[in-house]
Short mmCIF file of N, CA and C in Angstrom, two decimals:
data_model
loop_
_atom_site.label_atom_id
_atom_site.label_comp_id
_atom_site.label_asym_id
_atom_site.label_seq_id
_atom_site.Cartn_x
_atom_site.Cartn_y
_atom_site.Cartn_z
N UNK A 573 49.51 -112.53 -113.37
CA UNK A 573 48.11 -112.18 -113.44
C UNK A 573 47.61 -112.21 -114.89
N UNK A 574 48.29 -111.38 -115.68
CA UNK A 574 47.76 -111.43 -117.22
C UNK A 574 47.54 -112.80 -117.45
N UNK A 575 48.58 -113.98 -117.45
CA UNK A 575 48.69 -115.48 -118.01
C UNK A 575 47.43 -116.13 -117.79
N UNK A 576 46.84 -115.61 -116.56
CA UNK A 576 45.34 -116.44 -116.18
C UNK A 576 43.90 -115.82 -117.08
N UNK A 577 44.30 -114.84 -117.58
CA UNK A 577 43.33 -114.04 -118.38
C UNK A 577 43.03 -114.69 -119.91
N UNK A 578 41.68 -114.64 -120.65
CA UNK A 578 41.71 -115.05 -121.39
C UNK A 578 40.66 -113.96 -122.45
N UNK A 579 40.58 -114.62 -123.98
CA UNK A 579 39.42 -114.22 -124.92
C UNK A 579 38.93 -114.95 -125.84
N UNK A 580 37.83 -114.92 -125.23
CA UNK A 580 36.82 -116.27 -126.36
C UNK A 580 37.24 -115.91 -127.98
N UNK A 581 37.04 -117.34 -128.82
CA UNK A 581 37.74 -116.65 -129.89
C UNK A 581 36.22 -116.17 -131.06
N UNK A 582 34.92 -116.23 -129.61
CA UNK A 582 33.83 -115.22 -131.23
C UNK A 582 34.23 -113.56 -130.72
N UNK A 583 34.84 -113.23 -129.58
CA UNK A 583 35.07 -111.69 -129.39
C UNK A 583 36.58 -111.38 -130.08
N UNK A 584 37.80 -112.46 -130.26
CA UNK A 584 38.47 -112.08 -131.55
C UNK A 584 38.15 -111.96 -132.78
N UNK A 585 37.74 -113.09 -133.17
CA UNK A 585 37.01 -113.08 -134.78
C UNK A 585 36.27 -112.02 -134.84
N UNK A 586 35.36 -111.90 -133.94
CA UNK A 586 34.01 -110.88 -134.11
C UNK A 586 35.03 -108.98 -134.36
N UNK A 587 36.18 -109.16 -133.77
CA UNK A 587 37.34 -107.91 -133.91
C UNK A 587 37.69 -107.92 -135.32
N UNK A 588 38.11 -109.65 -135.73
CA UNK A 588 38.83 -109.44 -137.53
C UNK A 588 37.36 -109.08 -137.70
N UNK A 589 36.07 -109.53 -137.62
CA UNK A 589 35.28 -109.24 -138.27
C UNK A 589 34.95 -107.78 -138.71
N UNK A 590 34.90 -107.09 -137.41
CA UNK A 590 35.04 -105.30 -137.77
C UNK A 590 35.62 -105.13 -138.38
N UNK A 591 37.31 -105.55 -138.36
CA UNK A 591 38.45 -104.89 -139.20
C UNK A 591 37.92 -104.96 -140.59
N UNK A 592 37.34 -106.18 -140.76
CA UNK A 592 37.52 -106.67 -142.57
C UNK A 592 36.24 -105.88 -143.15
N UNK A 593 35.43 -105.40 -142.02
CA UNK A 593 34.12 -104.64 -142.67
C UNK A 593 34.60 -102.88 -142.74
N UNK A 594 36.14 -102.76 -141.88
CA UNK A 594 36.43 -100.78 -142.41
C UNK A 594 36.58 -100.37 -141.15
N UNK A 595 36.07 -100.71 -140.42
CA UNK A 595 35.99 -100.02 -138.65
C UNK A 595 37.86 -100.67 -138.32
N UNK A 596 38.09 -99.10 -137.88
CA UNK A 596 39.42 -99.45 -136.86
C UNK A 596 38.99 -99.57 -135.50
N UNK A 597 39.71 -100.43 -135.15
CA UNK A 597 39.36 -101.40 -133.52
C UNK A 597 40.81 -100.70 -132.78
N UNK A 598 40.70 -100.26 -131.88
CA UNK A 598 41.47 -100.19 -130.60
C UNK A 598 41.12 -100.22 -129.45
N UNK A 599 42.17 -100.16 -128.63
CA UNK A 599 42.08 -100.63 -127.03
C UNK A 599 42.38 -98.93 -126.42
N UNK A 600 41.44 -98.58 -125.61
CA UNK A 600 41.53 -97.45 -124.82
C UNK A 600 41.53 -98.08 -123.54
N UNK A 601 42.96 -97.76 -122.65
CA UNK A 601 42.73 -98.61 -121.05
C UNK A 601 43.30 -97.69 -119.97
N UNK A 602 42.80 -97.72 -119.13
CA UNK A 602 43.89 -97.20 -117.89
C UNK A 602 44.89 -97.85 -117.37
N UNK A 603 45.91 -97.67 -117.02
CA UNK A 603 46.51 -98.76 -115.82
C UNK A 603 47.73 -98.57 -116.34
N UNK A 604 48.96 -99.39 -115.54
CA UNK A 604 50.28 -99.77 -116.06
C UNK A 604 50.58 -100.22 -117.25
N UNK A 605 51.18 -99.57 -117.82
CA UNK A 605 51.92 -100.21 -119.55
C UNK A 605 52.25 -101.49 -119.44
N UNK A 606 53.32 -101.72 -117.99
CA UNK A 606 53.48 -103.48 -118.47
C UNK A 606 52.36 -104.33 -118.01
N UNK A 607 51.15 -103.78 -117.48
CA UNK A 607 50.41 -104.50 -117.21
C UNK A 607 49.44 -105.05 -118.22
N UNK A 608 49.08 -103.67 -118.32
CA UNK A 608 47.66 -104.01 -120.12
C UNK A 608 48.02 -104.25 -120.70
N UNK A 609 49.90 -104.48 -121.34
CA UNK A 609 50.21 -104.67 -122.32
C UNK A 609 50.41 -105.74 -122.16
N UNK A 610 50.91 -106.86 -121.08
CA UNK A 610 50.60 -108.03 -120.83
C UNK A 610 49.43 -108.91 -121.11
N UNK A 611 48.22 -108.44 -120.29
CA UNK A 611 47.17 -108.61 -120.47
C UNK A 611 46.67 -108.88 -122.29
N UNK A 612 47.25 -107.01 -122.83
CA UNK A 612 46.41 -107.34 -124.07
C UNK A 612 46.95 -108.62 -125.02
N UNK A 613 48.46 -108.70 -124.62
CA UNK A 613 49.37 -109.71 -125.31
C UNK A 613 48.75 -111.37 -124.94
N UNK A 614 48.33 -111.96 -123.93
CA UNK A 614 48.01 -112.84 -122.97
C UNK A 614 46.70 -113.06 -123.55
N UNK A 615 45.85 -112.09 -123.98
CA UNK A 615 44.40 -112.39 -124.14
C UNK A 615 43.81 -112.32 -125.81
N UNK A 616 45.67 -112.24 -126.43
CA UNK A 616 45.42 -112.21 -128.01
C UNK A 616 45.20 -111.01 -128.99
N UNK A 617 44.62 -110.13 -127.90
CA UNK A 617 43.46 -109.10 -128.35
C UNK A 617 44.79 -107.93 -129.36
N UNK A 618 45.79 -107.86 -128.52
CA UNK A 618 46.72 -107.05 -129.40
C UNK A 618 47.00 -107.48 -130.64
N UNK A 619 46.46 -108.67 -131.45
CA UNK A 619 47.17 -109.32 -132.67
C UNK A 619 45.48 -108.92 -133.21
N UNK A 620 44.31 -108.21 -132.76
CA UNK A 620 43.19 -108.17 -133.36
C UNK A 620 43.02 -107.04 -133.63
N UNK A 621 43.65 -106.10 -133.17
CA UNK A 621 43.36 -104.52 -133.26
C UNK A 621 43.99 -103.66 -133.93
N UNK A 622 43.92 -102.54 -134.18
CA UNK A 622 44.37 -101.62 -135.04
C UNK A 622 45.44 -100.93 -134.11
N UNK A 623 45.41 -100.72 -133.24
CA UNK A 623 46.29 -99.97 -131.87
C UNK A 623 45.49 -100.06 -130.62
N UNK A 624 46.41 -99.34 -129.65
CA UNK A 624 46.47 -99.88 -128.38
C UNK A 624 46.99 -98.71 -127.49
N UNK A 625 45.84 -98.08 -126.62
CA UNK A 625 46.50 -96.85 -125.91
C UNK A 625 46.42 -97.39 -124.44
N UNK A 626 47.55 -97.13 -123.43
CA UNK A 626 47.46 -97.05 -122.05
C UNK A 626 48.28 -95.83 -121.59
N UNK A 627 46.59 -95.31 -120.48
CA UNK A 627 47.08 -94.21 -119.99
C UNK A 627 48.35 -93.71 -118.90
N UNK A 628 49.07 -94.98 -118.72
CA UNK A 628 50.48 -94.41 -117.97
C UNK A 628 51.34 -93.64 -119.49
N UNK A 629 51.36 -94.63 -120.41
CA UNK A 629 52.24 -94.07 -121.39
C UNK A 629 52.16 -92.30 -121.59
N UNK A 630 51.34 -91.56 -121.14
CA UNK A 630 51.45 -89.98 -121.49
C UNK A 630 50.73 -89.27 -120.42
N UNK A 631 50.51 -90.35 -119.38
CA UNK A 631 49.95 -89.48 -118.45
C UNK A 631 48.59 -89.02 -118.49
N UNK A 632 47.74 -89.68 -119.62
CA UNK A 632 46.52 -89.14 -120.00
C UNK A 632 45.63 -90.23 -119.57
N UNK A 633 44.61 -90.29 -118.69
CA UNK A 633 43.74 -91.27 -118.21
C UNK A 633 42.22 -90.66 -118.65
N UNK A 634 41.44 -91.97 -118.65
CA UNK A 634 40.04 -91.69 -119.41
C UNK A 634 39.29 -91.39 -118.03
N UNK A 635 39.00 -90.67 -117.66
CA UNK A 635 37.34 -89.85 -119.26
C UNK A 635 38.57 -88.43 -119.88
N UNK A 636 39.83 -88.19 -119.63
CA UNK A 636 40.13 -87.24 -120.02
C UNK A 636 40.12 -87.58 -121.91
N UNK A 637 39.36 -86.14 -122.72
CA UNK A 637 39.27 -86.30 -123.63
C UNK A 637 40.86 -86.68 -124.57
N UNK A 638 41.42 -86.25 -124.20
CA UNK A 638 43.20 -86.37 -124.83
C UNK A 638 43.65 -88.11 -124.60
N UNK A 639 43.20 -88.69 -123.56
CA UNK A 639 43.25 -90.21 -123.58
C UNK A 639 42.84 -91.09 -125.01
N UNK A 640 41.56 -90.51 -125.30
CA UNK A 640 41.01 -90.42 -126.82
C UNK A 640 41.11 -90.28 -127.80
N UNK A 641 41.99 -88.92 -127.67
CA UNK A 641 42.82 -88.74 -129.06
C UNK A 641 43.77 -89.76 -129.13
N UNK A 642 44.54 -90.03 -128.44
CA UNK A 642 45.83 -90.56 -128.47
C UNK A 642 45.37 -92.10 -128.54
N UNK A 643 44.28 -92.70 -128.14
CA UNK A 643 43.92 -93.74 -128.53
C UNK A 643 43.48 -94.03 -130.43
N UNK A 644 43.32 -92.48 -130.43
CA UNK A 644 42.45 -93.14 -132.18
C UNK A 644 43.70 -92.53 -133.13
N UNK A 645 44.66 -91.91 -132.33
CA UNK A 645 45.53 -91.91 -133.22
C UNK A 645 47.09 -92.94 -133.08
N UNK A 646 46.45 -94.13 -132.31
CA UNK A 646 47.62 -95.03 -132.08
C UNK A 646 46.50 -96.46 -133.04
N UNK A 647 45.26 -95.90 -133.79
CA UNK A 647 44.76 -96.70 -134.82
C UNK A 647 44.80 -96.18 -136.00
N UNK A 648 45.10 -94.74 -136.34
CA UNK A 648 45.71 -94.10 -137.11
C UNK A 648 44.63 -93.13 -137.81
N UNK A 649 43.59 -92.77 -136.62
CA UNK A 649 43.05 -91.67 -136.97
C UNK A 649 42.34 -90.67 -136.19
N UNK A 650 41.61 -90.04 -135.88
CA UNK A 650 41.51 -88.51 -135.45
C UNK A 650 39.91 -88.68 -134.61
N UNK A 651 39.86 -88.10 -133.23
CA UNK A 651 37.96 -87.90 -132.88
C UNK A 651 37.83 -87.12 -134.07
N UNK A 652 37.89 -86.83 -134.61
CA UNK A 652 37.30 -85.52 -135.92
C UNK A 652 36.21 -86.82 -136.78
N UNK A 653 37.23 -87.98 -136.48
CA UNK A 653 36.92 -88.75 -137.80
C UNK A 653 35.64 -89.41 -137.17
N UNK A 654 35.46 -89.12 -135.72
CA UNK A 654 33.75 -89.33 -135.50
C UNK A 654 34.32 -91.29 -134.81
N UNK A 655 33.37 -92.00 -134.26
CA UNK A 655 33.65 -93.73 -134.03
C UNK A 655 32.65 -93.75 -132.83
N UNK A 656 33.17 -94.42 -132.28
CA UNK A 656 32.49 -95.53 -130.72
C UNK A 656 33.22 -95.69 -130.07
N UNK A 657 32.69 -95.58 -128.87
CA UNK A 657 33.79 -96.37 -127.42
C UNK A 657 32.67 -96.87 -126.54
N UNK A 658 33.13 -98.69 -126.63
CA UNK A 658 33.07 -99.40 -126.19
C UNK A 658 33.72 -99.97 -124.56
N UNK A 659 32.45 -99.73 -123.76
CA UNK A 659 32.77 -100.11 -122.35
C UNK A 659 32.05 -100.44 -121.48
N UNK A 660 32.53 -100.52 -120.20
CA UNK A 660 31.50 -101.12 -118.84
C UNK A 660 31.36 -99.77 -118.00
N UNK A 661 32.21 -99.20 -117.91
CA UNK A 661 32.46 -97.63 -116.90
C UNK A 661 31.42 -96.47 -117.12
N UNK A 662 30.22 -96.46 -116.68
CA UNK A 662 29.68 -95.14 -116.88
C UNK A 662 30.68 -93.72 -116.65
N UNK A 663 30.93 -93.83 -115.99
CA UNK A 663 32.21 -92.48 -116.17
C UNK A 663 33.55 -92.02 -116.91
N UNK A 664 34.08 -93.49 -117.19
CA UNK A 664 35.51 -93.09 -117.90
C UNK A 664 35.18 -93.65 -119.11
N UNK A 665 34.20 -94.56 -119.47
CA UNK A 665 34.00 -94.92 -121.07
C UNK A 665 32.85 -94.31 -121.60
N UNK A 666 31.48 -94.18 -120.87
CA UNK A 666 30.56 -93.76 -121.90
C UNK A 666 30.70 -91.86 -121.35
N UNK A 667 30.94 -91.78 -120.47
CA UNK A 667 30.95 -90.05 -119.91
C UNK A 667 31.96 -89.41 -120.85
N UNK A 668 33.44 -90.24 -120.64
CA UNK A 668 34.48 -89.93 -121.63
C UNK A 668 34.49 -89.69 -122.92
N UNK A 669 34.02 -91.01 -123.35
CA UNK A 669 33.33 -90.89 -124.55
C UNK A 669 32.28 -90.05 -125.08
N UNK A 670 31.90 -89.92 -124.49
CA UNK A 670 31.06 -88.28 -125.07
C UNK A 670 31.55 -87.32 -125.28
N UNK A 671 32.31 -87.04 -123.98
CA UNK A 671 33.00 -85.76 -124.16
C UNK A 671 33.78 -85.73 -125.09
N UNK A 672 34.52 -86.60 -125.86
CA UNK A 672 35.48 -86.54 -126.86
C UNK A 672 34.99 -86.89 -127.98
N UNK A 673 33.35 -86.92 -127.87
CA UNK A 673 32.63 -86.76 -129.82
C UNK A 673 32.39 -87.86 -130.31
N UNK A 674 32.26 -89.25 -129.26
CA UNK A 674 32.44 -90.37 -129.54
C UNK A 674 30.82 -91.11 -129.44
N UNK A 675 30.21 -91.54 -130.01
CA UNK A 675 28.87 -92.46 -129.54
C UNK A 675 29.26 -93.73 -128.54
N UNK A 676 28.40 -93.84 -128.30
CA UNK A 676 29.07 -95.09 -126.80
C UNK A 676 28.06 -96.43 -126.76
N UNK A 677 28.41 -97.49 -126.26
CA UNK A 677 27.81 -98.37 -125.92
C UNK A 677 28.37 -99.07 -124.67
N UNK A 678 27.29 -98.90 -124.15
CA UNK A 678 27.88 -99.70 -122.63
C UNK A 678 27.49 -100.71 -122.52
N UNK A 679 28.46 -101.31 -122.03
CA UNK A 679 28.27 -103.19 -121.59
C UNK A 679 27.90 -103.42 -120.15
N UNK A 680 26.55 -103.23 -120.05
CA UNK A 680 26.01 -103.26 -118.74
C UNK A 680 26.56 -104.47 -117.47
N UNK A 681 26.89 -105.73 -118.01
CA UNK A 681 27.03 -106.88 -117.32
C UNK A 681 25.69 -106.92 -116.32
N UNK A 682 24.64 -107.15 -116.55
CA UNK A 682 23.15 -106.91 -115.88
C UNK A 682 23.39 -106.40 -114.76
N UNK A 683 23.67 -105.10 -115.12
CA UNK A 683 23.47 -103.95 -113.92
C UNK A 683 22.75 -102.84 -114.59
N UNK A 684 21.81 -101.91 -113.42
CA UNK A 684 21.30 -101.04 -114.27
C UNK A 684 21.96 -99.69 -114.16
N UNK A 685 21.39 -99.00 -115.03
CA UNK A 685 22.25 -97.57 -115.34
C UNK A 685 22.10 -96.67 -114.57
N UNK A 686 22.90 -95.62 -113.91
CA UNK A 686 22.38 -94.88 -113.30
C UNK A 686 22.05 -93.51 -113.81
N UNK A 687 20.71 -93.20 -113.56
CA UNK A 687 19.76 -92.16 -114.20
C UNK A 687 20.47 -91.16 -113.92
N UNK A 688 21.42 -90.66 -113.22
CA UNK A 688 22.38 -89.65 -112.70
C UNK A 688 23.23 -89.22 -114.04
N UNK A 689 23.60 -90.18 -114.61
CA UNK A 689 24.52 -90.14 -115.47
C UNK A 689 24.65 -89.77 -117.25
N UNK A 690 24.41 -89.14 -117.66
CA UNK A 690 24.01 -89.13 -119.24
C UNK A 690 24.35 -90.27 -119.66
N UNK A 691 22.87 -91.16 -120.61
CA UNK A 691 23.16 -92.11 -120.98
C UNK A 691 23.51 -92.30 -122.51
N UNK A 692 24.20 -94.13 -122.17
CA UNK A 692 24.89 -94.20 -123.66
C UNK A 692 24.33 -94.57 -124.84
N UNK A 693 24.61 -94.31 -125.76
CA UNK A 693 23.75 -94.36 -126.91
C UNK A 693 22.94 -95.73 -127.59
N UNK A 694 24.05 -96.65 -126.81
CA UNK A 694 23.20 -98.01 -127.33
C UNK A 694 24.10 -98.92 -125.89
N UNK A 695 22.87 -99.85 -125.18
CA UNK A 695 23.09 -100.93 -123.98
C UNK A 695 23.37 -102.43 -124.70
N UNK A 696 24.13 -103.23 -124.43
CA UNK A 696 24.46 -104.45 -124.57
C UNK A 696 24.68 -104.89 -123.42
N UNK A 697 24.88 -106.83 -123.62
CA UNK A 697 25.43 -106.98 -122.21
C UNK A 697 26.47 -107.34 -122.34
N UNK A 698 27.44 -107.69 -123.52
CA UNK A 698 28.67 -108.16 -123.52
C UNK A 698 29.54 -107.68 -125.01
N UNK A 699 30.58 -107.50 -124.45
CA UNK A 699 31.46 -107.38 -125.97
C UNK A 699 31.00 -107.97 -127.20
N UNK A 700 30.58 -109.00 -127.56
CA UNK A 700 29.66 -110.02 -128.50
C UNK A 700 28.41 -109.18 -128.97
N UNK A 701 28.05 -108.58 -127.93
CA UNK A 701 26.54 -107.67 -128.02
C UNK A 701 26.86 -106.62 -129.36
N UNK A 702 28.05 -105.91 -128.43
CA UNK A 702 28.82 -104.42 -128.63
C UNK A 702 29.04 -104.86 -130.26
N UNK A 703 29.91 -106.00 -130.47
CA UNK A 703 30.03 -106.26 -132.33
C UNK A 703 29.28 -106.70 -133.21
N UNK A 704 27.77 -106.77 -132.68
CA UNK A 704 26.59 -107.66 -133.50
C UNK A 704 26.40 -106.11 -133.83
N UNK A 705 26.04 -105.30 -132.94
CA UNK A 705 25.44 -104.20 -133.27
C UNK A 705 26.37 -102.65 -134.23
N UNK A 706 27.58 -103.08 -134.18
CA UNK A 706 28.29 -102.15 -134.75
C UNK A 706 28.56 -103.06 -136.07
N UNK A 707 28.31 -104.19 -136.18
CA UNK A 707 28.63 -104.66 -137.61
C UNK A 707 26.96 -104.49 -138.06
N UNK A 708 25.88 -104.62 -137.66
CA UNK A 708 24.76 -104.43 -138.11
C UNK A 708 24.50 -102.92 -138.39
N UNK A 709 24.96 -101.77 -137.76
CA UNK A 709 25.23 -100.87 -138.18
C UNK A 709 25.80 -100.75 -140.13
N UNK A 710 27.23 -101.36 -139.24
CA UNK A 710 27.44 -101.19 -140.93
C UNK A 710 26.81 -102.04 -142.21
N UNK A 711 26.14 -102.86 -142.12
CA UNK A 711 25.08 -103.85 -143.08
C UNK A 711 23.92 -102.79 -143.08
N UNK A 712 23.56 -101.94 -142.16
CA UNK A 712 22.69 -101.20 -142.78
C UNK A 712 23.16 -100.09 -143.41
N UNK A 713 23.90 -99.74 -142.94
CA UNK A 713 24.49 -98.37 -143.71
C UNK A 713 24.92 -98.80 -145.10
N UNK A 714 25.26 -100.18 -145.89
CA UNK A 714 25.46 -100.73 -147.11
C UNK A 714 23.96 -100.95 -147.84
N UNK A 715 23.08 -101.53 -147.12
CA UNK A 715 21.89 -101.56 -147.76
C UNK A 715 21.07 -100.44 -147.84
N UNK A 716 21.61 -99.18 -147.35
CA UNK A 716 20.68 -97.95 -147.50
C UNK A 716 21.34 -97.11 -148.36
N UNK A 717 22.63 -97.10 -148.64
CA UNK A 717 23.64 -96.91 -149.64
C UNK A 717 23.41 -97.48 -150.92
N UNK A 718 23.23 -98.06 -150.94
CA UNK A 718 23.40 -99.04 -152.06
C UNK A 718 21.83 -98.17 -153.00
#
């Protein structure tokens, strides 16, 4: 299953691209270890990121906030230290992500949101979206700095 999976290479680059601008990139996932880890291996994405959490490894699945920790500290730093989580799941990525202190952006795939749900802080429609806007983030935060 992983082998048939793939990643365009502007949503890798667009990953070195975060890295080389300061943002640590990781993978927060649910599912089987040898599975995502297949997958992430198969789709490149593990040679782009800073770390890589799956929730069989500790038993901790998202939206639980501890899934979170253990994700930003398998990139080698702390929710204290504040970031983003990037996803499609109104419940286990942008719900989760809140709860664990995180700003969110959801990758709608043109579906709409449900008003039920506390919404996420910024809508895209694709991973590509998700890194225009977190690297434009940081281009503004340099030109208002500066």
């Amino acid at each position: 299953m992983a082998a048939l999976l793939s990643c365009t290479d502007e949503v890798l680059d667009g990953l070195d691209e975060l890295r080389a601008a300061g943002w640590r990139v990781g993978v927060a996932t649910n599912g089987a270890v040898d599975i995502q880890w297949a997958k992430l291996g198969a789709t490149g994405i593990a040679d782009h990121v800073d770390g890589a959490f799956v929730s069989e490894e500790a038993d901790a699945r998202k939206p639980d906030v501890r899934h979170f920790a253990l994700a930003a500290a398998r990139c080698g730093g702390a929710l204290e230290d504040g970031g983003w989580m990037v996803g499609d799941n109104p419940v286990n990525d942008v719900g989760g992500g809140h709860a664990a202190g995180l700003r969110t952006i959801w990758l709608d795939n043109g579906r709409p949101w449900d008003p039920r749900v506390p919404a996420p802080d910024h809508t895209v429609a694709d991973v590509s979206g998700a890194i225009d806007h977190l690297l434009q983030m940081e281009a503004d935060h340099v030109s208002t700095a500066s």
